[in-house]
Short mmCIF file of C-alpha atoms in Angstrom, two decimals:
data_model
loop_
_atom_site.label_atom_id
_atom_site.label_comp_id
_atom_site.label_asym_id
_atom_site.label_seq_id
_atom_site.Cartn_x
_atom_site.Cartn_y
_atom_site.Cartn_z
CA MET C 1 13.65 -43.40 35.13
CA SER C 2 12.00 -41.25 32.46
CA LEU C 3 11.56 -37.50 32.53
CA ALA C 4 8.40 -35.77 31.36
CA LEU C 5 8.37 -32.24 30.03
CA VAL C 6 5.79 -30.14 31.83
CA ILE C 7 4.81 -26.80 30.31
CA PHE C 8 3.18 -24.35 32.71
CA TYR C 9 0.77 -21.79 31.34
CA PRO C 10 -0.13 -19.03 33.77
CA SER C 11 -3.83 -18.22 33.99
CA LEU C 12 -5.78 -15.16 34.97
CA SER C 13 -7.59 -15.47 38.27
CA ALA C 14 -10.21 -12.74 38.32
CA GLN C 15 -12.92 -11.84 35.80
CA PRO C 16 -14.83 -8.70 36.71
CA LEU C 17 -17.85 -7.55 34.76
CA LEU C 18 -17.10 -5.14 31.95
CA PRO C 19 -17.79 -1.60 33.13
CA THR C 20 -19.57 0.96 30.99
CA ALA C 21 -17.59 1.37 27.77
CA GLU C 22 -18.84 4.93 27.33
CA ALA C 23 -20.34 6.98 30.11
CA ALA C 24 -23.05 8.21 27.76
CA ASP C 25 -24.26 4.65 27.15
CA ASN C 26 -25.10 4.17 30.84
CA GLY C 27 -24.91 0.40 30.52
CA ASN C 28 -22.67 -2.64 30.72
CA TYR C 29 -21.17 -4.83 27.99
CA TYR C 30 -20.06 -8.44 27.80
CA VAL C 31 -18.43 -10.69 25.22
CA LYS C 32 -20.54 -13.47 23.71
CA TYR C 33 -19.19 -16.53 21.88
CA ILE C 34 -20.93 -16.89 18.51
CA GLY C 35 -19.02 -19.64 16.72
CA GLN C 36 -15.81 -20.94 15.22
CA PHE C 37 -14.25 -21.90 11.90
CA PRO C 38 -13.95 -24.71 10.97
CA SER C 39 -17.28 -25.64 12.50
CA LYS C 40 -17.31 -27.78 15.63
CA GLU C 41 -17.31 -31.55 15.32
CA GLY C 42 -20.85 -32.81 15.39
CA ASP C 43 -22.29 -29.71 13.73
CA LYS C 44 -23.72 -31.69 10.82
CA THR C 45 -25.39 -28.75 9.10
CA SER C 46 -22.28 -26.57 8.96
CA GLY C 47 -20.11 -29.57 8.14
CA PHE C 48 -22.34 -30.47 5.19
CA LEU C 49 -22.24 -26.91 3.85
CA GLU C 50 -18.46 -26.81 4.10
CA ARG C 51 -18.10 -30.14 2.29
CA LEU C 52 -20.56 -29.03 -0.40
CA GLY C 53 -18.68 -25.77 -0.93
CA ASN C 54 -15.34 -27.57 -1.12
CA LEU C 55 -16.78 -30.00 -3.66
CA ILE C 56 -18.10 -27.19 -5.87
CA LEU C 57 -14.92 -25.08 -5.68
CA GLY C 58 -12.44 -27.92 -5.68
CA GLY C 59 -10.97 -27.02 -2.30
CA ALA C 60 -11.44 -30.27 -0.43
CA SER C 61 -7.71 -30.63 0.29
CA VAL C 62 -7.42 -27.18 1.88
CA GLN C 63 -7.36 -27.38 5.66
CA LEU C 64 -6.15 -25.06 8.37
CA ASN C 65 -2.79 -25.96 9.86
CA LYS C 66 -1.62 -23.10 12.10
CA PRO C 67 -3.69 -19.91 11.72
CA VAL C 68 -1.81 -16.90 13.08
CA ASN C 69 -3.77 -13.85 11.95
CA ILE C 70 -7.00 -12.73 10.36
CA VAL C 71 -8.78 -9.88 8.57
CA ALA C 72 -12.57 -10.18 8.41
CA TYR C 73 -15.45 -8.55 6.59
CA ASN C 74 -18.11 -10.46 8.51
CA PRO C 75 -18.37 -13.87 10.25
CA ALA C 76 -18.87 -15.61 6.89
CA SER C 77 -16.05 -13.94 4.97
CA PHE C 78 -12.45 -13.49 6.09
CA TRP C 79 -8.79 -13.94 5.19
CA ILE C 80 -6.59 -16.22 7.31
CA LEU C 81 -2.80 -16.21 7.47
CA ASP C 82 -1.84 -19.87 7.90
CA GLN C 83 1.76 -20.18 9.05
CA GLY C 84 1.58 -23.97 9.02
CA ASN C 85 0.62 -24.08 5.33
CA GLY C 86 2.83 -21.09 4.47
CA THR C 87 0.07 -19.28 2.62
CA LEU C 88 -2.95 -16.99 2.80
CA LEU C 89 -6.39 -18.62 2.82
CA LYS C 90 -9.87 -17.26 2.17
CA ASN C 91 -12.99 -18.41 3.98
CA ASN C 92 -16.13 -17.65 2.04
CA GLY C 93 -19.31 -18.99 3.61
CA GLY C 94 -17.55 -21.95 5.18
CA THR C 95 -15.50 -22.81 2.10
CA LEU C 96 -11.72 -22.53 2.50
CA SER C 97 -9.60 -21.83 -0.56
CA ILE C 98 -6.20 -20.58 -1.70
CA PRO C 99 -6.40 -17.43 -3.88
CA LYS C 100 -5.60 -17.94 -7.56
CA ALA C 101 -2.40 -15.86 -7.49
CA LEU C 102 -0.97 -17.91 -4.63
CA ARG C 103 -1.93 -21.21 -6.28
CA LYS C 104 -0.20 -20.06 -9.45
CA ASN C 105 2.86 -18.71 -7.63
CA LYS C 106 3.27 -21.87 -5.50
CA THR C 107 5.48 -19.97 -3.05
CA ILE C 108 5.62 -21.30 0.51
CA MET C 109 6.03 -18.28 2.77
CA SER C 110 8.10 -19.28 5.73
CA SER C 111 7.07 -16.87 8.50
CA LEU C 112 3.71 -15.18 7.97
CA VAL C 113 2.77 -12.79 10.79
CA GLY C 114 0.74 -9.65 10.00
CA ILE C 115 -2.15 -8.84 7.69
CA THR C 116 -4.23 -5.75 6.95
CA SER C 117 -6.95 -4.74 4.55
CA THR C 118 -6.32 -1.85 2.16
CA GLY C 119 -10.00 -1.21 1.59
CA GLY C 120 -11.24 -2.24 -1.84
CA ASP C 121 -7.68 -2.77 -3.09
CA GLY C 122 -7.03 -6.12 -1.42
CA VAL C 123 -4.81 -7.11 1.50
CA LEU C 124 -1.19 -6.71 2.59
CA PHE C 125 0.60 -9.38 4.62
CA THR C 126 4.11 -9.84 5.98
CA ASP C 127 6.72 -12.59 5.82
CA SER C 128 9.18 -11.77 8.60
CA ARG C 129 11.85 -14.24 7.51
CA ASP C 130 11.98 -13.06 3.89
CA ASN C 131 11.65 -9.38 4.93
CA LYS C 132 8.75 -8.84 2.54
CA ILE C 133 5.29 -7.35 2.46
CA TYR C 134 3.04 -8.96 -0.14
CA HIS C 135 0.07 -7.28 -1.77
CA LEU C 136 -2.77 -9.51 -2.95
CA SER C 137 -5.40 -7.89 -5.16
CA ALA C 138 -9.03 -7.79 -4.06
CA GLY C 139 -9.97 -10.59 -6.44
CA GLY C 140 -7.00 -12.69 -5.39
CA THR C 141 -5.62 -12.84 -8.93
CA GLU C 142 -2.46 -10.72 -8.58
CA LEU C 143 0.38 -10.99 -6.06
CA ASN C 144 3.22 -8.48 -5.80
CA VAL C 145 5.99 -7.52 -3.38
CA PHE C 146 4.81 -4.25 -1.85
CA ASN C 147 8.16 -3.10 -0.39
CA ALA C 148 10.21 -3.83 -3.52
CA THR C 149 12.28 -0.62 -3.08
CA VAL C 150 12.50 -0.63 0.74
CA PHE C 151 14.44 -3.04 2.95
CA LEU C 152 12.52 -4.00 6.08
CA ASP C 153 14.20 -5.78 8.99
CA GLN C 154 11.89 -8.62 10.05
CA PRO C 155 8.49 -7.05 9.26
CA THR C 156 5.74 -8.45 11.47
CA GLY C 157 2.63 -6.47 12.44
CA ILE C 158 1.07 -4.30 9.76
CA ALA C 159 -1.86 -1.87 9.61
CA CYS C 160 -3.32 0.55 7.08
CA SER C 161 -4.48 3.92 8.37
CA PRO C 162 -8.12 4.58 7.39
CA VAL C 163 -7.35 8.32 7.64
CA SER C 164 -4.13 8.75 5.62
CA GLY C 165 -3.86 5.44 3.77
CA GLU C 166 -0.31 5.06 5.10
CA ILE C 167 0.96 1.57 5.87
CA TRP C 168 2.54 1.08 9.29
CA VAL C 169 4.72 -1.99 9.82
CA ALA C 170 6.74 -3.18 12.80
CA GLU C 171 10.39 -3.89 11.98
CA THR C 172 10.92 -6.25 14.87
CA GLY C 173 14.58 -6.91 14.05
CA SER C 174 15.48 -3.21 14.36
CA HIS C 175 13.04 -2.30 17.17
CA ARG C 176 11.30 0.40 15.13
CA ILE C 177 8.24 1.19 13.03
CA ALA C 178 8.36 1.90 9.30
CA VAL C 179 5.67 4.00 7.62
CA LEU C 180 5.14 3.50 3.88
CA ASN C 181 2.91 5.29 1.41
CA LYS C 182 0.32 3.65 -0.84
CA ASN C 183 3.04 2.86 -3.40
CA GLY C 184 5.23 1.00 -0.92
CA GLU C 185 7.75 3.84 -0.61
CA LEU C 186 9.32 4.74 2.74
CA VAL C 187 7.84 7.88 4.33
CA ARG C 188 9.56 7.76 7.74
CA ARG C 189 10.80 5.50 10.51
CA ILE C 190 9.86 5.80 14.16
CA GLY C 191 11.68 4.69 17.28
CA LYS C 192 14.75 2.78 18.37
CA ARG C 193 15.52 0.12 20.95
CA GLY C 194 14.76 1.20 24.50
CA SER C 195 12.09 1.50 27.15
CA ALA C 196 11.21 5.19 27.02
CA GLY C 197 8.06 6.45 25.34
CA GLY C 198 8.40 6.04 21.57
CA GLU C 199 11.16 3.43 21.98
CA PHE C 200 10.61 -0.29 21.46
CA ASN C 201 11.89 -3.72 22.45
CA PHE C 202 10.74 -6.20 19.80
CA PRO C 203 7.54 -4.48 18.58
CA THR C 204 5.17 -6.90 16.89
CA PHE C 205 1.45 -6.42 16.23
CA ILE C 206 -0.14 -3.10 15.22
CA CYS C 207 -3.65 -1.73 14.75
CA ILE C 208 -4.96 1.72 13.82
CA ASP C 209 -8.37 3.06 14.84
CA ASN C 210 -10.76 5.15 12.77
CA SER C 211 -9.30 8.41 14.10
CA GLY C 212 -5.77 7.47 13.03
CA LEU C 213 -4.39 6.58 16.48
CA VAL C 214 -1.83 3.77 16.32
CA TYR C 215 -1.65 0.94 18.90
CA ILE C 216 1.59 -1.06 19.01
CA VAL C 217 2.37 -4.24 20.93
CA ASP C 218 5.81 -3.48 22.42
CA ALA C 219 6.30 -7.16 23.18
CA MET C 220 9.42 -7.40 25.30
CA ASN C 221 8.63 -4.18 27.15
CA PHE C 222 5.33 -5.95 27.98
CA ARG C 223 3.23 -2.92 27.15
CA ILE C 224 1.01 -1.27 24.57
CA GLN C 225 2.16 2.05 23.14
CA ILE C 226 -0.23 4.55 21.59
CA LEU C 227 1.04 7.01 18.96
CA ASP C 228 -0.70 9.74 17.00
CA ALA C 229 -0.96 9.72 13.21
CA ALA C 230 2.38 11.51 12.90
CA GLY C 231 4.14 8.98 15.11
CA LYS C 232 4.29 11.12 18.23
CA TYR C 233 4.16 9.20 21.51
CA ILE C 234 0.92 9.70 23.44
CA SER C 235 0.83 7.08 26.18
CA SER C 236 1.49 3.46 27.14
CA PHE C 237 0.17 0.87 29.56
CA GLY C 238 1.03 -2.59 30.82
CA LYS C 239 3.86 -4.46 32.51
CA GLN C 240 5.04 -8.06 32.84
CA GLY C 241 2.97 -10.38 35.02
CA ASP C 242 0.32 -13.10 35.10
CA ALA C 243 -2.58 -11.25 36.73
CA THR C 244 -5.36 -9.30 35.08
CA GLY C 245 -4.06 -6.09 33.56
CA TYR C 246 -0.56 -7.54 33.05
CA PHE C 247 1.04 -9.22 30.04
CA ALA C 248 2.97 -12.49 29.69
CA ARG C 249 3.25 -12.77 25.90
CA PRO C 250 1.11 -10.09 24.23
CA LYS C 251 0.27 -10.80 20.61
CA GLY C 252 -2.68 -9.57 18.52
CA ILE C 253 -4.32 -6.20 19.15
CA ALA C 254 -7.57 -4.60 17.98
CA VAL C 255 -9.91 -1.73 18.87
CA ASP C 256 -13.72 -1.82 18.89
CA SER C 257 -16.19 0.91 17.91
CA ARG C 258 -16.22 2.27 21.47
CA GLY C 259 -12.48 2.67 21.69
CA ASN C 260 -11.87 -0.36 23.89
CA ILE C 261 -8.50 -2.04 23.27
CA TYR C 262 -8.28 -5.84 22.97
CA VAL C 263 -4.98 -7.69 23.48
CA ALA C 264 -4.54 -11.44 22.93
CA ASP C 265 -1.96 -13.04 25.23
CA ALA C 266 -0.45 -16.32 24.03
CA LEU C 267 0.79 -17.48 27.44
CA LEU C 268 -2.26 -16.41 29.41
CA ASN C 269 -4.51 -18.01 26.75
CA ALA C 270 -6.89 -15.09 27.09
CA VAL C 271 -7.93 -11.78 25.61
CA GLN C 272 -7.84 -8.74 27.88
CA ILE C 273 -9.80 -5.56 27.27
CA PHE C 274 -8.67 -2.08 28.31
CA ASP C 275 -10.12 1.40 27.95
CA ARG C 276 -8.39 4.21 26.06
CA GLU C 277 -6.47 5.21 29.22
CA GLY C 278 -5.16 1.67 29.69
CA ASN C 279 -7.45 0.75 32.58
CA PHE C 280 -8.23 -2.97 32.70
CA LEU C 281 -11.91 -3.69 32.05
CA TYR C 282 -12.51 -7.36 31.41
CA TYR C 283 -11.02 -10.58 30.08
CA PHE C 284 -12.30 -13.74 28.46
CA GLY C 285 -10.69 -17.10 27.78
CA SER C 286 -8.66 -19.78 29.53
CA GLN C 287 -6.41 -22.63 28.46
CA GLY C 288 -8.23 -25.49 26.75
CA ARG C 289 -9.89 -26.81 23.61
CA SER C 290 -13.55 -26.07 24.33
CA GLU C 291 -15.37 -23.03 23.02
CA GLU C 292 -14.23 -19.80 24.69
CA GLN C 293 -10.89 -21.46 25.51
CA PHE C 294 -7.57 -20.92 23.72
CA TRP C 295 -4.23 -22.55 23.10
CA MET C 296 -1.62 -19.93 22.20
CA PRO C 297 -3.91 -17.32 20.59
CA SER C 298 -2.13 -15.03 18.16
CA GLY C 299 -3.58 -12.40 15.82
CA MET C 300 -7.03 -10.90 16.21
CA PHE C 301 -9.44 -8.54 14.46
CA VAL C 302 -12.58 -6.57 15.35
CA ASP C 303 -14.93 -5.68 12.49
CA LYS C 304 -17.26 -2.67 12.16
CA ASN C 305 -20.06 -4.55 13.92
CA ASP C 306 -17.83 -5.40 16.90
CA ASN C 307 -17.48 -9.06 15.95
CA ILE C 308 -14.21 -10.27 17.46
CA TYR C 309 -12.07 -12.83 15.61
CA ILE C 310 -9.25 -14.72 17.35
CA ALA C 311 -6.63 -16.87 15.60
CA ASP C 312 -6.59 -19.75 18.10
CA SER C 313 -3.34 -21.06 16.65
CA TYR C 314 -2.68 -24.38 18.37
CA ASN C 315 -6.36 -25.30 18.45
CA VAL C 316 -6.24 -24.79 14.65
CA ARG C 317 -9.35 -22.64 14.44
CA ILE C 318 -10.74 -19.13 14.33
CA GLN C 319 -13.05 -18.31 17.24
CA ILE C 320 -15.63 -15.57 16.80
CA PHE C 321 -17.21 -13.47 19.55
CA GLN C 322 -19.33 -10.33 19.71
CA LEU C 323 -19.42 -7.39 22.08
CA MET C 324 -22.94 -7.27 23.53
CA LYS C 325 -24.72 -4.62 25.59
CA GLY C 326 -26.36 -5.65 28.84
CA GLU C 327 -25.66 -8.01 31.73
CA LYS C 328 -24.12 -11.36 30.75
CA ASP C 329 -26.03 -13.33 33.40
CA ALA C 330 -29.30 -12.03 32.01
CA LYS C 331 -28.54 -13.42 28.52
CA LYS C 332 -29.13 -17.14 28.78
#
């Protein structure tokens, strides 16, 4: 007699329409699928453009392996952390490439997790196993260790405040948050292990909105914590479960232009949306390989135009959506 391993993924069972995101808008919103990278099989036009770009830039051997996080400028230009390849990749108009500094360095980074843009100065990304934050210059030609003078205990999620320029990083191994200045020097640390407000149990992903509010995935407390720019606890929401409004394995987090909070859940294979007070609004996604389905989604990003990017890790792709105003059923 042989035994088969069966893996059960819980699924969400109710999908209400998204209520008004702002009372002043007096209207509804929905999430629309707009595409994926790499392009879908059978999309001959996109496939041809990708092959042509790879031929011109010499990147034909570069393929996604296990994308875990993303920072995007627009749907045609974004950075991808690829844990399977152990490196950072750049998509530019459908052409995937490894930045020059990483090709030259030839370092395989063993546990890539978090990434953030620093504006015009490039990107920062974390390697949780090597306890490092790397800084890659905007042109991709220079790579440096950002936290050279600061020890970080398993750095994972990372975000740059658009208000102060400070760099916030989750130290998952010590259940706390480290805040660094623009030079990679330690400014302060926030939190300790626990379940009270401002305490953490394996914090992971982080995002910061345009007002400086900080949103932290407090993974094993199964909640999202919101802190002010100084690190003071404001509020939290969420608990463990497999129904809408609950979390099973919360991962990536992002905030749109209306203040709605998006949380990717790797076990629910879905993205849930909450308002600023933590009220559940809407979700999209289910387990599968088709468009608008996920298999262990991880990091995510929302750009200034409310395009939503999901690292669909085990489907080896980036899925892209957009927040739309109106009634979904009316948009055929």
